[in-house]
PDB file of C-alpha atoms and ligand atoms in Angstrom:
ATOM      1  CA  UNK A1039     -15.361   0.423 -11.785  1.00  0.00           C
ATOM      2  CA  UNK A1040     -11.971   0.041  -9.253  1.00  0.00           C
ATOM      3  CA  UNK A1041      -9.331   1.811 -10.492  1.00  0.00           C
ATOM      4  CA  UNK A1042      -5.451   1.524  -9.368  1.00  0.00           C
ATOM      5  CA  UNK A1043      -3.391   4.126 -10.233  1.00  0.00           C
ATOM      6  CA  UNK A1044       0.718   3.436  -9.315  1.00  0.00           C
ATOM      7  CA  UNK A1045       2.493   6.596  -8.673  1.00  0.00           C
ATOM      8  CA  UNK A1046       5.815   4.907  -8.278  1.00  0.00           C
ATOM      9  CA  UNK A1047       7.586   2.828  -5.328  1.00  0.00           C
ATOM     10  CA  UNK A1048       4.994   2.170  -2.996  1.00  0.00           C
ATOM     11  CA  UNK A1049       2.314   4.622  -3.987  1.00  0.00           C
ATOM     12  CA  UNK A1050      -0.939   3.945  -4.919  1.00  0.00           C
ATOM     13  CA  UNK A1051      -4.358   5.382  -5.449  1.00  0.00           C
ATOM     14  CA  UNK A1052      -7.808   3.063  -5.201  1.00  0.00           C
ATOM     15  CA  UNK A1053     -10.574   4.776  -6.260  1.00  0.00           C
ATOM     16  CA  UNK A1054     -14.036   3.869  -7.032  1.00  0.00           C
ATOM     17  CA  UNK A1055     -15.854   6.562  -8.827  1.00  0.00           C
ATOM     18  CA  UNK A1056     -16.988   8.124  -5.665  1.00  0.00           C
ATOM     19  CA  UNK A1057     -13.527   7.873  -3.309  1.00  0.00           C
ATOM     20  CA  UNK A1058     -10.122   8.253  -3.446  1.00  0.00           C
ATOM     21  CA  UNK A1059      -7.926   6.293  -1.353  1.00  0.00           C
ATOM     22  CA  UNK A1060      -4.387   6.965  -1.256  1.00  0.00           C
ATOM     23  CA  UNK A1061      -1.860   4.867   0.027  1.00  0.00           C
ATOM     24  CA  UNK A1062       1.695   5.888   1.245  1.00  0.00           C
ATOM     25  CA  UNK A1063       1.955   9.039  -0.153  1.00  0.00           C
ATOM     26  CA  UNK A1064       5.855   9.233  -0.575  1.00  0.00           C
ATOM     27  CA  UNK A1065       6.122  11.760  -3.590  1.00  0.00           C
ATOM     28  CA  UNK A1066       8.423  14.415  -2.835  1.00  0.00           C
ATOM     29  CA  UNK A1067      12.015  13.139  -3.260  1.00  0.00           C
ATOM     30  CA  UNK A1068      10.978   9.868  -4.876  1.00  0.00           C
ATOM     31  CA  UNK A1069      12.612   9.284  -8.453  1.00  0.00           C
ATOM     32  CA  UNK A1070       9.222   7.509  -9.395  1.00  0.00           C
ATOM     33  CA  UNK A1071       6.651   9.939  -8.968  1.00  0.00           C
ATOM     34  CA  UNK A1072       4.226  10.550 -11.684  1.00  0.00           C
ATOM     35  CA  UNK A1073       2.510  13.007  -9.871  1.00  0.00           C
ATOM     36  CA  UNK A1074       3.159  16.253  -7.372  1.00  0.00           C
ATOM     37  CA  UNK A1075       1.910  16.275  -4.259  1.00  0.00           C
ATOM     38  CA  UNK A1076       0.491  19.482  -4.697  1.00  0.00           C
ATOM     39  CA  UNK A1077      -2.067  17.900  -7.610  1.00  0.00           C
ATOM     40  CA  UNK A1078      -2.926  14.516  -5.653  1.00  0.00           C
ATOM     41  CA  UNK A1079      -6.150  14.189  -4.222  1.00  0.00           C
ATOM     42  CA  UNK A1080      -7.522  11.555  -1.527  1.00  0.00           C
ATOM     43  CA  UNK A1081     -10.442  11.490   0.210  1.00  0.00           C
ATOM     44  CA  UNK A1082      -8.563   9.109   2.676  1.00  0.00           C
ATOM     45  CA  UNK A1083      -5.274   8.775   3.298  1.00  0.00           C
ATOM     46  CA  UNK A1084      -3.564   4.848   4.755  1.00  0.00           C
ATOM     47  CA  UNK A1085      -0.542   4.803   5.627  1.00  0.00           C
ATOM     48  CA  UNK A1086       1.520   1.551   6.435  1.00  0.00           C
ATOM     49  CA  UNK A1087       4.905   2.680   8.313  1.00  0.00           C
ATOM     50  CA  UNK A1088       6.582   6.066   9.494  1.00  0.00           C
ATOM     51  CA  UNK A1089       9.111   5.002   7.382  1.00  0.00           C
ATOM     52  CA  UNK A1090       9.699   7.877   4.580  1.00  0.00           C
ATOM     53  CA  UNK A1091       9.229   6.495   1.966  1.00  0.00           C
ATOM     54  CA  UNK A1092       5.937   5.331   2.788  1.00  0.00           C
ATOM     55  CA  UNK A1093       4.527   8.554   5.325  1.00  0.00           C
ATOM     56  CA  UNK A1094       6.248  10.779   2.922  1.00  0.00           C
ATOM     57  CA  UNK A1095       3.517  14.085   2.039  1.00  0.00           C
ATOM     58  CA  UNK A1096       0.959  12.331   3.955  1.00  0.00           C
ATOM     59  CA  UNK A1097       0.582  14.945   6.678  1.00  0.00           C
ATOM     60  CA  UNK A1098       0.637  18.026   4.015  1.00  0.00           C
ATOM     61  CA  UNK A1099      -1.986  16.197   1.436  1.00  0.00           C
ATOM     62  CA  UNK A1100      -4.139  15.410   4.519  1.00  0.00           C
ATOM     63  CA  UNK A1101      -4.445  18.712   5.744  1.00  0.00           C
ATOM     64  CA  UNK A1102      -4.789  20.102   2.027  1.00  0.00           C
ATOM     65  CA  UNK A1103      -7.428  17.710   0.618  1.00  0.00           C
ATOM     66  CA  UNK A1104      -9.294  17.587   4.173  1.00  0.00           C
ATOM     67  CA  UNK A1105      -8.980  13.707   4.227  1.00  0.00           C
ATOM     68  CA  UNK A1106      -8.961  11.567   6.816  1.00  0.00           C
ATOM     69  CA  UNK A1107      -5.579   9.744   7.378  1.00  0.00           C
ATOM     70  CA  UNK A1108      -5.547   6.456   8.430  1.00  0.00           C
ATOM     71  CA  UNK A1109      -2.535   4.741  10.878  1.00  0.00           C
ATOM     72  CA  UNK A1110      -1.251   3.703  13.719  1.00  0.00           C
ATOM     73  CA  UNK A1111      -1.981   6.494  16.616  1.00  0.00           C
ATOM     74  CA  UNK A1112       2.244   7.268  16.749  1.00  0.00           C
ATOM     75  CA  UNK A1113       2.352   7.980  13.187  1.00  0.00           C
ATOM     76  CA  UNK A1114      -0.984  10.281  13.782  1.00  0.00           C
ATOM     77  CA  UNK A1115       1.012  12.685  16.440  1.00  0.00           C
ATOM     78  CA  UNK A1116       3.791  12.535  14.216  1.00  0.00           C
ATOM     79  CA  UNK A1117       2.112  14.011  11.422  1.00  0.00           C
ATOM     80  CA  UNK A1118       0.117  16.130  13.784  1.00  0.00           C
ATOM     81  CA  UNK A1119       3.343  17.707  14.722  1.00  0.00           C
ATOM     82  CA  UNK A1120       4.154  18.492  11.204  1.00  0.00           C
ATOM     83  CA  UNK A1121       1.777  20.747  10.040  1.00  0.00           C
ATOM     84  CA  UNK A1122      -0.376  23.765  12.008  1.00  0.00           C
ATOM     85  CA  UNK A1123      -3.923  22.666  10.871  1.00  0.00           C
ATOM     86  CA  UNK A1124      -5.561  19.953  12.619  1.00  0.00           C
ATOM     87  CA  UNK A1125      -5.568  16.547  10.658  1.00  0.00           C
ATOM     88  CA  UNK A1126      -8.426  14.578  10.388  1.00  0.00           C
ATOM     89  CA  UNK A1127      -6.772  11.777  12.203  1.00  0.00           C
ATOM     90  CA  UNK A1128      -7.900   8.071  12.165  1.00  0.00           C
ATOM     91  CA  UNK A1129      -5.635   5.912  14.525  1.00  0.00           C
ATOM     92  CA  UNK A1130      -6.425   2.013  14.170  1.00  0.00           C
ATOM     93  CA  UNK A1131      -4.244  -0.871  15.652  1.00  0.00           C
ATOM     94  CA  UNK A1132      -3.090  -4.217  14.005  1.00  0.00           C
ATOM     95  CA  UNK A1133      -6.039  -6.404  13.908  1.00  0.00           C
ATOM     96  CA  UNK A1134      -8.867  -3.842  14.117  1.00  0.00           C
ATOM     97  CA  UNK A1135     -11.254  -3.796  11.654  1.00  0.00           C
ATOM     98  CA  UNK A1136     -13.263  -0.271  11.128  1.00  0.00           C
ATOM     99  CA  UNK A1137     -16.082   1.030   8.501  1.00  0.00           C
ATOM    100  CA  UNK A1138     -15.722   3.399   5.855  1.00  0.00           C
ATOM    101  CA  UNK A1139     -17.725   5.036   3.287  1.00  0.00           C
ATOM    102  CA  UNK A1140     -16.140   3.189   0.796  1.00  0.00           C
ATOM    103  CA  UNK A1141     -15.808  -0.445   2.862  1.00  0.00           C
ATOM    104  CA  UNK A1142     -14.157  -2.195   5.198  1.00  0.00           C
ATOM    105  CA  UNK A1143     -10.596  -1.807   6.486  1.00  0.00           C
ATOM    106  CA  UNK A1144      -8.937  -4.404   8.682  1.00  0.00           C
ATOM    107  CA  UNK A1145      -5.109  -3.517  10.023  1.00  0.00           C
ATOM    108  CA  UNK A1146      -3.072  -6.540   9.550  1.00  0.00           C
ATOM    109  CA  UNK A1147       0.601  -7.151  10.554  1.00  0.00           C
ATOM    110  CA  UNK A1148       3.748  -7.036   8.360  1.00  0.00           C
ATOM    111  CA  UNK A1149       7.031  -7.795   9.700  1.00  0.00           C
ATOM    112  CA  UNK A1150       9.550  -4.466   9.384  1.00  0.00           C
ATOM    113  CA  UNK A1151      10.854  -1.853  11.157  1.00  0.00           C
ATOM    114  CA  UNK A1152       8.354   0.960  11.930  1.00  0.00           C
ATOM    115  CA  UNK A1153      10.075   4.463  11.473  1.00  0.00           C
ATOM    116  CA  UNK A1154       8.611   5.785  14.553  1.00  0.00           C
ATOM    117  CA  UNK A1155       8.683   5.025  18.054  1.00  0.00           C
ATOM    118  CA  UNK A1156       6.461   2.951  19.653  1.00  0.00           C
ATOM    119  CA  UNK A1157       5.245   2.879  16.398  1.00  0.00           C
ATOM    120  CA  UNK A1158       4.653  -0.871  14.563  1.00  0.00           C
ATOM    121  CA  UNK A1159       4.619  -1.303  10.065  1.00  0.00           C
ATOM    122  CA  UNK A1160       1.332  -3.092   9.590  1.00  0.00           C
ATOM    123  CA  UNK A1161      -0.736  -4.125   6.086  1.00  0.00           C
ATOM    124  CA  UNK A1162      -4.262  -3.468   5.186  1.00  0.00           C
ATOM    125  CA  UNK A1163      -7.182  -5.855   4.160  1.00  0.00           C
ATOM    126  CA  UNK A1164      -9.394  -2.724   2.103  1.00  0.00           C
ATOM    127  CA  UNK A1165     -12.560  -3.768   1.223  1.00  0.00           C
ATOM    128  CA  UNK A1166     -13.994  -1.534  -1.477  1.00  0.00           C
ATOM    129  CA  UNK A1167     -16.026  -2.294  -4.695  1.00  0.00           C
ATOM    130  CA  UNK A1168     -16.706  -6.176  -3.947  1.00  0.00           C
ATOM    131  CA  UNK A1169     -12.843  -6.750  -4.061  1.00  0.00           C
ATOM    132  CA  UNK A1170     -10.756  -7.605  -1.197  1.00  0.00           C
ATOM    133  CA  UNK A1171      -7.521  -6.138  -1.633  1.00  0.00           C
ATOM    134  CA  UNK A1172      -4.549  -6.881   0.477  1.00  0.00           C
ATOM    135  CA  UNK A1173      -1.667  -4.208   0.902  1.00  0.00           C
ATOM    136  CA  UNK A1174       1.605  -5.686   2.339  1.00  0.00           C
ATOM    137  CA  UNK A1175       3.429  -2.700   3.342  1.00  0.00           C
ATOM    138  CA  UNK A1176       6.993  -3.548   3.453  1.00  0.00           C
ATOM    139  CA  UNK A1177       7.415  -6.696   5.071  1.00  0.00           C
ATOM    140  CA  UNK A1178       9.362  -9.821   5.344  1.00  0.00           C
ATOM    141  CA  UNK A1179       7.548 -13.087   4.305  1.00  0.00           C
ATOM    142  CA  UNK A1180       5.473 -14.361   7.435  1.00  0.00           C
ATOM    143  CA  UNK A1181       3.661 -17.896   7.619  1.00  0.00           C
ATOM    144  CA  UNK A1182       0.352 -15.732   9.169  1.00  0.00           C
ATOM    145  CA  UNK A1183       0.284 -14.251   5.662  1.00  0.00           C
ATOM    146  CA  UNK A1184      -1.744 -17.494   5.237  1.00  0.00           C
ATOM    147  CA  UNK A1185      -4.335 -16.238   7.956  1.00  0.00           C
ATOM    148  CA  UNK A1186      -4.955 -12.998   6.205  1.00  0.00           C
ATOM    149  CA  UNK A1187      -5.387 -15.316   3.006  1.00  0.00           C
ATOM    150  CA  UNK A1188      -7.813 -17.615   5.506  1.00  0.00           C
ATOM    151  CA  UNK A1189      -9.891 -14.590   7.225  1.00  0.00           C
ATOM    152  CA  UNK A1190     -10.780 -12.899   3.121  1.00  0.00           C
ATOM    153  CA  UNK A1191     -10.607 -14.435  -0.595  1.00  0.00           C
ATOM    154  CA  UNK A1192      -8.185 -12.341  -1.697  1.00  0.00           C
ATOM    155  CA  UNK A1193      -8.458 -10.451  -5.107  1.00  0.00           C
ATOM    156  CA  UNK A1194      -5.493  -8.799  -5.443  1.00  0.00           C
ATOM    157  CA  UNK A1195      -2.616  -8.873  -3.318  1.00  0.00           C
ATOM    158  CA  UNK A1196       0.135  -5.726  -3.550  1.00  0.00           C
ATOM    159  CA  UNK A1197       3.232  -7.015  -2.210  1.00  0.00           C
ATOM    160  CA  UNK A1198       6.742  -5.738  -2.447  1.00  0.00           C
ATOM    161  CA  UNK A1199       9.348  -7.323  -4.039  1.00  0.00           C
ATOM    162  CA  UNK A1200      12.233  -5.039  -3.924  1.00  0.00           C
ATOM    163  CA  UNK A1201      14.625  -7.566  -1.799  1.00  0.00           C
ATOM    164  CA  UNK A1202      17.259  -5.738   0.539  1.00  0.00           C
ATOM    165  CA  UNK A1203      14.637  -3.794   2.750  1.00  0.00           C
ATOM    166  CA  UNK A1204      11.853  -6.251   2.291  1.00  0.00           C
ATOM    167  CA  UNK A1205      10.659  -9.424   0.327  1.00  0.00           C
ATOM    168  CA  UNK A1206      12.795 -10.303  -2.631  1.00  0.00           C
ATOM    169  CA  UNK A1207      10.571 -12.194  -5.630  1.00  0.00           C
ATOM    170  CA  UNK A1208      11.075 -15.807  -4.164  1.00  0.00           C
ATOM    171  CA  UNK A1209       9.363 -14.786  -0.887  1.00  0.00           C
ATOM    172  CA  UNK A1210       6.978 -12.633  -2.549  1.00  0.00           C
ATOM    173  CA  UNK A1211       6.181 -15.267  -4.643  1.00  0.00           C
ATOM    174  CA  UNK A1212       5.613 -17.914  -1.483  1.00  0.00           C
ATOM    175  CA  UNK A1213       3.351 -14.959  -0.135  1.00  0.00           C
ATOM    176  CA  UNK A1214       0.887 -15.265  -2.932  1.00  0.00           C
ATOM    177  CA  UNK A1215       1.038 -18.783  -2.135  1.00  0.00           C
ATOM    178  CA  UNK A1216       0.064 -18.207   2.122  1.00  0.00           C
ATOM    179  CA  UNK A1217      -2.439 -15.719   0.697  1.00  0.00           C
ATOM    180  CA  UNK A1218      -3.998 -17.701  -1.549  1.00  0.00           C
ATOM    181  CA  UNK A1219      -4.224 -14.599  -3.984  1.00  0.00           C
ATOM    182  CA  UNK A1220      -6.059 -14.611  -7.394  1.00  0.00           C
ATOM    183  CA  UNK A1221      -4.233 -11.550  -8.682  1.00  0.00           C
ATOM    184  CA  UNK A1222      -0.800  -9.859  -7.688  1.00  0.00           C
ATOM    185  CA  UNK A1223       0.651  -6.077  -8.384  1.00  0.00           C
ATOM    186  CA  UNK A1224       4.381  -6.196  -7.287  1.00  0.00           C
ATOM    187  CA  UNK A1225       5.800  -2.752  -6.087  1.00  0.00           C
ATOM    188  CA  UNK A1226       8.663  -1.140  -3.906  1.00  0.00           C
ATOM    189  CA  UNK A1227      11.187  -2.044  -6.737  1.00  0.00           C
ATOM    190  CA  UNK A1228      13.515  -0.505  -9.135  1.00  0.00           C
ATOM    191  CA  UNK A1229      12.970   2.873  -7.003  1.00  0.00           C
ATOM    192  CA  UNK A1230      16.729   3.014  -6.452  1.00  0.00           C
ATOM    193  CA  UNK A1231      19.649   0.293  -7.284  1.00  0.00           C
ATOM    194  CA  UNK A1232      19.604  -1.604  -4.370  1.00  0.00           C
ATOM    195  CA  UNK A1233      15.842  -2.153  -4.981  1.00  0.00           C
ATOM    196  CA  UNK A1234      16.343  -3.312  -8.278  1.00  0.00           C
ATOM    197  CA  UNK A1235      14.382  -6.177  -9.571  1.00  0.00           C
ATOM    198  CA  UNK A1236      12.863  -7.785 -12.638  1.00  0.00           C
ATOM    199  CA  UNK A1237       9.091  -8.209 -12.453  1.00  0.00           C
ATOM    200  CA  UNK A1238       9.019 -10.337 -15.069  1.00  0.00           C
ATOM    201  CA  UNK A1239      11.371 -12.755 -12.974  1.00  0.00           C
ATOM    202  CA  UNK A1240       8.775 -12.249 -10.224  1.00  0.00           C
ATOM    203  CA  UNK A1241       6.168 -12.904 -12.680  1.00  0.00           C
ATOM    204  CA  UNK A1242       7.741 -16.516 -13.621  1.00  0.00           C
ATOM    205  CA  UNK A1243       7.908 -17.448  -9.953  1.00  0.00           C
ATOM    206  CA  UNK A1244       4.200 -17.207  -9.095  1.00  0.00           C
ATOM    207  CA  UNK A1245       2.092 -19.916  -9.073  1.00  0.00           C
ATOM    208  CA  UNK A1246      -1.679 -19.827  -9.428  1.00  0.00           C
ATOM    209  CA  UNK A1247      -2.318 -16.094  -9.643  1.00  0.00           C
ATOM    210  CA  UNK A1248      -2.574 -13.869 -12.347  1.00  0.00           C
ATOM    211  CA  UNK A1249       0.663 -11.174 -11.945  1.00  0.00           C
ATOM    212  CA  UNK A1250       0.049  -7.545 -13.358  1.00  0.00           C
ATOM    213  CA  UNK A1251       3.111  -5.216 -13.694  1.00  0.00           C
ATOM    214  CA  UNK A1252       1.647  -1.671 -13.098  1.00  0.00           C
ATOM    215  CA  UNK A1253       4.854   1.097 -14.439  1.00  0.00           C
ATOM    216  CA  UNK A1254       4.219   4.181 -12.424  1.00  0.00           C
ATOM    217  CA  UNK A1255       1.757   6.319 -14.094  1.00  0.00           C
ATOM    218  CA  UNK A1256      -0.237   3.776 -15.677  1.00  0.00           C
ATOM    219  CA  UNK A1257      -4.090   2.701 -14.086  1.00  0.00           C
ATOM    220  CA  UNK A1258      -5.260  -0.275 -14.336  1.00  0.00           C
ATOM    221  CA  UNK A1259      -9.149  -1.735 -13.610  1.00  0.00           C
ATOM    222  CA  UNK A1260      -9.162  -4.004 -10.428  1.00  0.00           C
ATOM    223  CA  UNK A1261     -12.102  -6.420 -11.771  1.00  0.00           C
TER     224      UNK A1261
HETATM  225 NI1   NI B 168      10.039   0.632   5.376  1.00  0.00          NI
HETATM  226 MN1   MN B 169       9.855   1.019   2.104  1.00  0.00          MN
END
């Protein structure tokens, strides 16, 4: 069984019975968290942008849980530099594809700032379980969404649909479209004001997919 877990914004845990992969770890200071970062585990850590509310406790969970973090090689030193214990560091690069334990992981663009320099926000394609899972990151809505869609039958796409600092529930919605997605979890909403949406509006936008609205705290089964 695939489990998703939402720990609020743009935090999520995939595991499979056997690994834990956490994605953008941003739990202290955010008003969603349904978990400390002192109790989360992760076998791996992925981590889309420097951005903080997406590196967030990545660096300290890494070290703690001994898991291998997984990002761009800028956001690697920068998290190097935050802690005194070496971090089991895993730098990939938009497009690459590399091999886990648990599957396949394939960097993918996203259109956004990057929070670090030299740094770039990117997505990732996880294969795990015999679902292909697509993570947006924060991003804009890009017409080479509909490569990613191309390149992988997508189960379930994750997509943000906050508006303001990213895709707002029309363009989310034309995402699912360019992805060609069976199944959507919106996030990176309702975090603070100016993030404020109504997945249920999302939810009446989307065409052809099935939309599940995950609260933080709750787990769903990815099947
Ligand atoms: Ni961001
Ligand atoms: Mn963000």
């Amino acid at each position: 069984m695939l489990k998703y877990t939402f720990y609020g914004h743009a935090c999520f845990m995939l595991d499979d019975g056997e690994y834990k992969i956490l994605v953008d770890p941003f739990l202290t200071g955010n008003p969603q968290a349904t978990i400390s970062e002192k109790n989360v585990e992760a076998n791996y850590i992925l981590v889309s942008h420097a951005h903080d509310d997406h590196l967030g406790d990545a660096a300290e969970i890494a070290v703690r849980e001994s898991a291998e973090l997984v990002a761009i090689p800028e956001i690697l030193t920068l998290c190097t530099s935050r802690v005194d214990r070496a971090i089991k560091a895993c730098p990939m690069n938009l497009g690459g594809k590399m091999n886990f334990p648990f599957g396949l992981v394939k960097m993918v663009p996203a259109l956004h700032s990057s929070g670090v320099e030299g740094g770039i926000a990117c997505g990732f394609v996880i294969n795990i379980f015999g679902k292909t899972i697509y993570y947006a990151g924060d991003t804009a809505l890009f017409s080479d969404m509909k490569l990613i869609g191309d390149s992988d039958s997508i189960d379930y796409a994750i997509l943000p649909i906050g508006d303001n600092y990213t895709m707002g529930i029309e363009d989310a919605a034309k995402a699912v479209q360019f992805l060609n997605a069976k199944n959507v979890i919106p996030l990176h909403y309702g975090t603070w004001k100016v993030i404020d949406q109504n997945p249920e509006e999302f939810r009446k936008l989307v065409v052809g997919a099935e939309v599940y609205v995950v609260k933080p705290g709750q787990t769903i089964e990815l099947a």
